[in-house]
Short mmCIF file of C-alpha atoms in Angstrom, two decimals:
data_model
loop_
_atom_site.label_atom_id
_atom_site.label_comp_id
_atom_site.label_asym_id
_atom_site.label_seq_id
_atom_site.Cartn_x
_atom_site.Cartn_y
_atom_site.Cartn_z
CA UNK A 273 179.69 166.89 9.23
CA UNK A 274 180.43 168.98 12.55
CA UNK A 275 179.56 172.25 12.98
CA UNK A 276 181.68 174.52 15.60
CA UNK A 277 179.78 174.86 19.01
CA UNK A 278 178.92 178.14 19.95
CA UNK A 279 178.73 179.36 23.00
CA UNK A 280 174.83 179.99 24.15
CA UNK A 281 173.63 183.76 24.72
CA UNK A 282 171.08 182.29 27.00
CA UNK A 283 173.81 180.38 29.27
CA UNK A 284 176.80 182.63 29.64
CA UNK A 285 179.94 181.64 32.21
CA UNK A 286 179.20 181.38 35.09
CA UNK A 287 179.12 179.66 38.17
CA UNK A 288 176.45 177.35 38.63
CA UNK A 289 175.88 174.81 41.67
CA UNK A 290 179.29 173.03 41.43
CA UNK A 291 180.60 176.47 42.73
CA UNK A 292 183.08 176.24 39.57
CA UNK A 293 183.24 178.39 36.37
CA UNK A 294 181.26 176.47 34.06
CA UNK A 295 180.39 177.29 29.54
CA UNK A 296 177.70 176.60 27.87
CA UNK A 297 177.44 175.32 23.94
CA UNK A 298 174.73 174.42 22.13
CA UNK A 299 173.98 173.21 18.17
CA UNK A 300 169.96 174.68 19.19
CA UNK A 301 168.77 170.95 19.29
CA UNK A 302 170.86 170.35 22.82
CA UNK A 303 172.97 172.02 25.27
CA UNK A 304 176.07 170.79 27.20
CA UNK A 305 177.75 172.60 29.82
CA UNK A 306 181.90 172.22 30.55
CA UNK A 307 184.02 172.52 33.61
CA UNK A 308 185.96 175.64 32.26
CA UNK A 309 189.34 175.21 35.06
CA UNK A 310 188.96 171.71 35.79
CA UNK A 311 188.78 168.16 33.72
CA UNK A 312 188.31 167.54 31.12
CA UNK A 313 184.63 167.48 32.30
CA UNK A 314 181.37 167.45 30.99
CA UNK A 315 178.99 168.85 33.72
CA UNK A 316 175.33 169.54 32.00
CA UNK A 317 173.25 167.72 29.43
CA UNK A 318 169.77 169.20 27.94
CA UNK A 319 167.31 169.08 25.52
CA UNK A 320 166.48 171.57 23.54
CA UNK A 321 165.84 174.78 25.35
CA UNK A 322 165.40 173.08 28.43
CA UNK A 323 167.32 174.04 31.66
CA UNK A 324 166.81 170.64 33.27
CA UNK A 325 170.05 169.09 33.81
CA UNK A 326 169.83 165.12 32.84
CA UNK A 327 173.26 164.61 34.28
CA UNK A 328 173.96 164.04 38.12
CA UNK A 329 175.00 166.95 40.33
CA UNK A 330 177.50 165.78 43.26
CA UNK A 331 179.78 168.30 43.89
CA UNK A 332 179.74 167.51 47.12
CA UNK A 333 181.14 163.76 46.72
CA UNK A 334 185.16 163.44 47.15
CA UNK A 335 187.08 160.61 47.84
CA UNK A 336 190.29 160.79 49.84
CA UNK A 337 193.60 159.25 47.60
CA UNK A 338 196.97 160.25 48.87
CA UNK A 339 197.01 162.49 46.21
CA UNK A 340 194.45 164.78 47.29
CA UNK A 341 190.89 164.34 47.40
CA UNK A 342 189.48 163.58 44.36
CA UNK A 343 186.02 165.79 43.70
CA UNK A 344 183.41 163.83 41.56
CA UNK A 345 181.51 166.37 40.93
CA UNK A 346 179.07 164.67 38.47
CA UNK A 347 178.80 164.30 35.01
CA UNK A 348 180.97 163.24 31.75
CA UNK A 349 184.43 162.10 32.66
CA UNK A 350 187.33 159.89 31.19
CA UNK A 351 189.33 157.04 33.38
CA UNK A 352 191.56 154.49 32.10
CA UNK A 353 191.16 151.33 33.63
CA UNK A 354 191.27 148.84 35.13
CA UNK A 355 190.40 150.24 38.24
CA UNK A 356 193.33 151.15 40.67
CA UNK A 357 193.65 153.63 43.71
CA UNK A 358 195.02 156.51 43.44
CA UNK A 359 195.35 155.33 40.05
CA UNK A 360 192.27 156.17 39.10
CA UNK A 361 191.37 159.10 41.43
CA UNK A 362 194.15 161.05 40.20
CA UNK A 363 192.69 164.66 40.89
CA UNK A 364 191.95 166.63 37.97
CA UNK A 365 190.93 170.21 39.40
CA UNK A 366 194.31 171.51 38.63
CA UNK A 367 193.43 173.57 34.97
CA UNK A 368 192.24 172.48 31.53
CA UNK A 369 192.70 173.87 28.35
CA UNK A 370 190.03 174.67 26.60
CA UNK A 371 189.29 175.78 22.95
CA UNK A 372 187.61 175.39 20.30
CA UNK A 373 189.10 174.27 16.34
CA UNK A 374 188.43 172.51 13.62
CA UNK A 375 184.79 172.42 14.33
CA UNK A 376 185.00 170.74 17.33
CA UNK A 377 185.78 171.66 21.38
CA UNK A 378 188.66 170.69 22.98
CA UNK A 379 188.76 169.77 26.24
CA UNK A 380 192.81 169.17 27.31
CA UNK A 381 193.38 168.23 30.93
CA UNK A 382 196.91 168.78 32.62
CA UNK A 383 199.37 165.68 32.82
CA UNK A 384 198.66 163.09 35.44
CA UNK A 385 202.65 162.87 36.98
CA UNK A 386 201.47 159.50 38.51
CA UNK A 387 200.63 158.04 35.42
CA UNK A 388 202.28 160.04 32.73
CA UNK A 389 198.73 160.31 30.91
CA UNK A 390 197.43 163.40 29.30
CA UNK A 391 193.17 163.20 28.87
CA UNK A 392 191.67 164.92 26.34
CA UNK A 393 187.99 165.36 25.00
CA UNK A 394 187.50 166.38 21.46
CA UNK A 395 183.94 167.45 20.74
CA UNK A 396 181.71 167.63 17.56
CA UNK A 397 178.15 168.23 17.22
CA UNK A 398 175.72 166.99 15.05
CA UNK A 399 173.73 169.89 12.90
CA UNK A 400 170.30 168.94 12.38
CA UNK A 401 169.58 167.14 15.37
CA UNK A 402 170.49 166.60 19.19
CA UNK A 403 173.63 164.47 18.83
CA UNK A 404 177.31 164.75 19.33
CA UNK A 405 180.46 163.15 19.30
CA UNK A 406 183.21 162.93 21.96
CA UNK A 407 186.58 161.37 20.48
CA UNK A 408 188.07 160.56 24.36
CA UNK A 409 192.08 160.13 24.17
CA UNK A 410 194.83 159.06 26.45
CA UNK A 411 198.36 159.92 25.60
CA UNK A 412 201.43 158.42 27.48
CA UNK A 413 203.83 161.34 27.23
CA UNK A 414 205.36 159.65 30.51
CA UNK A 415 208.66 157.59 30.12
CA UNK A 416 208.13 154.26 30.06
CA UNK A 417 205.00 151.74 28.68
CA UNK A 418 201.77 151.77 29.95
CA UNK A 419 198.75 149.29 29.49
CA UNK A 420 195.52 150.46 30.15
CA UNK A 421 192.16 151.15 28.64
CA UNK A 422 190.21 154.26 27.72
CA UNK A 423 186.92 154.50 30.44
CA UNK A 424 184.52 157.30 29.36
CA UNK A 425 182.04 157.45 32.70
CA UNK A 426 178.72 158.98 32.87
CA UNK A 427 176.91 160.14 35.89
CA UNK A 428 173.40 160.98 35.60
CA UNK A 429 170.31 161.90 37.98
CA UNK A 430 168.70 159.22 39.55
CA UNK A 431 164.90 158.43 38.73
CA UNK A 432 165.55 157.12 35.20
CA UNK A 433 166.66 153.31 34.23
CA UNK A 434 169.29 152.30 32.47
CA UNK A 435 168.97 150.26 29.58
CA UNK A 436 171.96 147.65 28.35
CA UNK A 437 171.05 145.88 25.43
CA UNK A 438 171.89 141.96 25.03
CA UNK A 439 173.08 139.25 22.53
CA UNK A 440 169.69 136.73 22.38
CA UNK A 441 171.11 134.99 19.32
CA UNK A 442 173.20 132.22 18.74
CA UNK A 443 177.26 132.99 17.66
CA UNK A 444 178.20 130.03 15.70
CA UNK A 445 176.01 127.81 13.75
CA UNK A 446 174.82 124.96 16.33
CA UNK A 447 174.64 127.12 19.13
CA UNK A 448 176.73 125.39 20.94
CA UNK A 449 178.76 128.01 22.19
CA UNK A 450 177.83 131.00 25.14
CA UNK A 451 176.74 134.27 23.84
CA UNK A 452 177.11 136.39 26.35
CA UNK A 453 178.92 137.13 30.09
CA UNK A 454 177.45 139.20 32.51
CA UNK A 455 180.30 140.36 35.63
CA UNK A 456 179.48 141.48 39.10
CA UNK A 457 181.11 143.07 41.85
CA UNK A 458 181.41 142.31 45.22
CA UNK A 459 179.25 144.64 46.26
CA UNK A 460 176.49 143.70 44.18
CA UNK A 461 173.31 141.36 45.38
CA UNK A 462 171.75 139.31 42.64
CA UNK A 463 168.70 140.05 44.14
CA UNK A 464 169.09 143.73 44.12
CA UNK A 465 165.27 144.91 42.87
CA UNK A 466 166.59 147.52 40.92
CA UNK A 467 167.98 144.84 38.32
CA UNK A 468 165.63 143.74 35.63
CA UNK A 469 167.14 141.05 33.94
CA UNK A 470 165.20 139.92 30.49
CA UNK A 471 166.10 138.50 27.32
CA UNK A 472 166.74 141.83 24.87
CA UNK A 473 168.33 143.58 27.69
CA UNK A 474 169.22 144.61 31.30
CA UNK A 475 167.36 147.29 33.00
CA UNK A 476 169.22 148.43 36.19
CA UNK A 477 166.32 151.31 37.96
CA UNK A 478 168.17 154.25 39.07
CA UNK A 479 166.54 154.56 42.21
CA UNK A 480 168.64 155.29 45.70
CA UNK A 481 169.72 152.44 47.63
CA UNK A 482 172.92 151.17 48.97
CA UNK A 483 174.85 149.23 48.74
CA UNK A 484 175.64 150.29 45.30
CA UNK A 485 175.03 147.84 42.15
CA UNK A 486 177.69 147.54 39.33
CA UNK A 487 177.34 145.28 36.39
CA UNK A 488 179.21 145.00 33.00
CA UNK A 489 179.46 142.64 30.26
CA UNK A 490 180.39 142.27 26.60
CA UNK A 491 178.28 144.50 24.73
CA UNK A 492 178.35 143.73 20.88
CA UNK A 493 175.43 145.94 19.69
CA UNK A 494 177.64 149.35 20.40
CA UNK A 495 175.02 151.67 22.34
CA UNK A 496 173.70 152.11 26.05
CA UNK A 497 171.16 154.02 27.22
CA UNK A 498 169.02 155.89 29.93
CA UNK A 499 165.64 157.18 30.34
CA UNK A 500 164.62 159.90 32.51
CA UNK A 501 162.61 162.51 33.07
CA UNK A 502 160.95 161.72 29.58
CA UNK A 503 164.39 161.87 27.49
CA UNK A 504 166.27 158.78 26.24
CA UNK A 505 170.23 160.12 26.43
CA UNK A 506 172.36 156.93 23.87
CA UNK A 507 175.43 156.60 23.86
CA UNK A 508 176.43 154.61 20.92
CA UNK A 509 180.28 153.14 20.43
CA UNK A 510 182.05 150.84 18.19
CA UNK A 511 182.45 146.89 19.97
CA UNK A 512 185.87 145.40 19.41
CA UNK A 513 184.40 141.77 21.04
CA UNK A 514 187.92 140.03 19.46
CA UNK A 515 190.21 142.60 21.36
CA UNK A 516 191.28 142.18 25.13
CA UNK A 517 189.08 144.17 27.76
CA UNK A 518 189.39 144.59 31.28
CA UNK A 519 186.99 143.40 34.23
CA UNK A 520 187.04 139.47 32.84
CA UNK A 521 186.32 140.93 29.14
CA UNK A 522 183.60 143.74 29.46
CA UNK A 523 182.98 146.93 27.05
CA UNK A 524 179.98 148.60 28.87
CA UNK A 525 179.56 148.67 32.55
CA UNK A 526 177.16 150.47 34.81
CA UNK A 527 177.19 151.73 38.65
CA UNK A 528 174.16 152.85 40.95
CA UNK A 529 173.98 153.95 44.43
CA UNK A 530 172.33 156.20 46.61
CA UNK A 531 173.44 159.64 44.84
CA UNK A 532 173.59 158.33 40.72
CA UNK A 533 173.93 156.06 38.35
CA UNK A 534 177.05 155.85 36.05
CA UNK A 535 176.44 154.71 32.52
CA UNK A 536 179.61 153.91 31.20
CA UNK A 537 181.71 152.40 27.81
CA UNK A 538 185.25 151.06 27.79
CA UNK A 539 187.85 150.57 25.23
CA UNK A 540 189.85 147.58 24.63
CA UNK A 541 192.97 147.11 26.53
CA UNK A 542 196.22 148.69 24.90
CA UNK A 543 199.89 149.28 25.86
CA UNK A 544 200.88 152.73 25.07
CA UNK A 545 204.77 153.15 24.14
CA UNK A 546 205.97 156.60 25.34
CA UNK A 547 204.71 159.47 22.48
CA UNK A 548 201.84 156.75 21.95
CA UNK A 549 198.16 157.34 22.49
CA UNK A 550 194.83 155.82 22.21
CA UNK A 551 191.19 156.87 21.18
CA UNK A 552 187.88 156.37 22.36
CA UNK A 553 184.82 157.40 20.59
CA UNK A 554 181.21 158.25 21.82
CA UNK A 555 178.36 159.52 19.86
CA UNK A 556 175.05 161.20 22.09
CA UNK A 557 172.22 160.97 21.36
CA UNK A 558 168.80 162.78 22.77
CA UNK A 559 165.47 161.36 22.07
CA UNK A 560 162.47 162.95 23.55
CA UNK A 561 160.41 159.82 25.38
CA UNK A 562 157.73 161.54 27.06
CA UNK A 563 154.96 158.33 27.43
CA UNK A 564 158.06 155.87 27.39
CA UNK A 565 157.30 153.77 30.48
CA UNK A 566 160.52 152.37 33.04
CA UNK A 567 159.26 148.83 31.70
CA UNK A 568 160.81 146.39 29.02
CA UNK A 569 158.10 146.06 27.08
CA UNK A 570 157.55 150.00 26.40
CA UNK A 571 161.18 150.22 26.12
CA UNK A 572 161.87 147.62 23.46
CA UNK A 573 159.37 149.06 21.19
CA UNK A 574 161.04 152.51 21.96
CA UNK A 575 164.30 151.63 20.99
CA UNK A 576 163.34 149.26 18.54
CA UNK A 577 161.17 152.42 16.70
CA UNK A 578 164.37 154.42 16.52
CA UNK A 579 166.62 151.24 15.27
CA UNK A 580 168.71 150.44 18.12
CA UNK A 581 169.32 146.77 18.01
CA UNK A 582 168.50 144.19 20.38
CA UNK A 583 168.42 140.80 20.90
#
């Protein structure tokens, strides 16, 4: 069961590089750090006692909509897709509510007037070990119908490699049907060296270079993951492969460029009638790697040892 965060003696508000009040909460096995007057926005990861931020700090990075520029600021965030401008970039340094209930954090962002959405981040932590939940919702409390799906975007700190688990086996009974999809962008060369295509999985190294690379695909084993600076962060989710998805049918998709890499999970695509909203669930997961090498090999038996499926 959860167990209500608590705010960290050690880590008080304050204001750290993003030049933004930021609080701290811990469950003593990790530590995440929140965006106290703007998101909802998850801003620090860390294991342990450890004050070295996993997640990507870019406070500097805005993009121009005619809505405002829209700060990225690195970190946890939720989107709904597909992709759109301003759509998408709708600002969100305009407030958030934040409390904490039930045993879990709430994160409530202000209503997007574009869109008519309301985000909201709902967050549990996992006693006994360095793992939490994030229940990610969109709520149309706009006027009319809206289809879209719930995007929950990671950025972390380049120097790691992310690691996207694939489907090696066979779907129906002869094999004589495809078993998986892989999608590209426009900006992405197949012959980028930072992709490691193999078998079990995708390794995309998180090392600067543009132009950026973005793949996604169908992920059916429900977790994603990155290794850096000798920690393996999973996200885990729950694959609806039988539901539509956006971006010619993908669930997980990933981003790199010069600045960080984005490890992300999407829902499937919904309508939401007006009062309606939609859910989108995460769970963390830290596991100390130090020894893990950035190679498939040493990261199959890695994940493999813990009992993350491949293949």
């Amino acid at each position: 069961g959860a167990v209500a965060p608590t705010s960290s003696k050690e880590a008080p508000l304050t204001t750290k590089v993003l030049g933004l009040p930021v609080r701290s909460f811990t469950n003593d096995h990790m530590r995440i750090d929140v965006l106290e007057t703007a998101g909802p926005r998850i801003v620090g990861l860390f294991l342990g006692a450890s004050n070295d931020n996993l997640m990507a700090e870019v406070a500097d990075l805005t993009i121009p909509t005619t809505l405002g520029d829209f700060r990225l600021y690195g970190g946890h965030r939720l989107w709904h897709a597909p992709e759109a401008t301003p759509r998408s970039y709708v600002p969100d340094d305009a407030g958030v509510e934040l409390t904490e209930a039930d045993g879990e954090l709430h994160l409530l962002g202000p209503l997007e007037e574009l869109t008519g959405i309301r985000k909201s981040m709902h967050i549990a932590f996992t006693p006994g070990k360095a793992a939490l939940a994030i229940r990610h919702r969109l709520e149309n409390q706009g006027p009319w119908p809206v289809e879209l799906a719930p995007w929950a975007l990671t950025m972390l700190r380049l120097g790691g490699v992310g690691i996207f688990p694939q489907t090696a086996h066979q779907l129906d009974d002869a094999g004589l049907l495809p078993n998986r999809n892989m999608v590209f962008w426009p900006y992405t060369r197949l012959a980028d060296p930072r992709l490691h295509l193999a078998d079990e999985l995708v390794l995309l190294h998180a090392q600067p270079a543009l132009p950026p690379c973005k793949i996604g695909y169908m992920n059916r084993h429900g977790w994603v993951g990155y290794l850096v600076a000798g920690v393996l962060v999973v996200k885990r989710f729950t694959p609806q492969p039988d539901q539509p998805h956006v971006d010619f049918g993908c669930n997980s998709e990933t981003y790199c460029n010069d600045r960080f890499i984005e490890v992300e999970t999407v829902g499937p695509l919904v309508t939401l009638e007006p009062g309606q909203s939609v859910e989108h669930v995460e769970q963390w997961e830290l596991y100390a790697a130090a020894g893990v090498q950035p190679t498939r090999d040493s990261i199959c038996a890695f994940v493999e040892s813990l009992g993350l499926p491949l293949g």
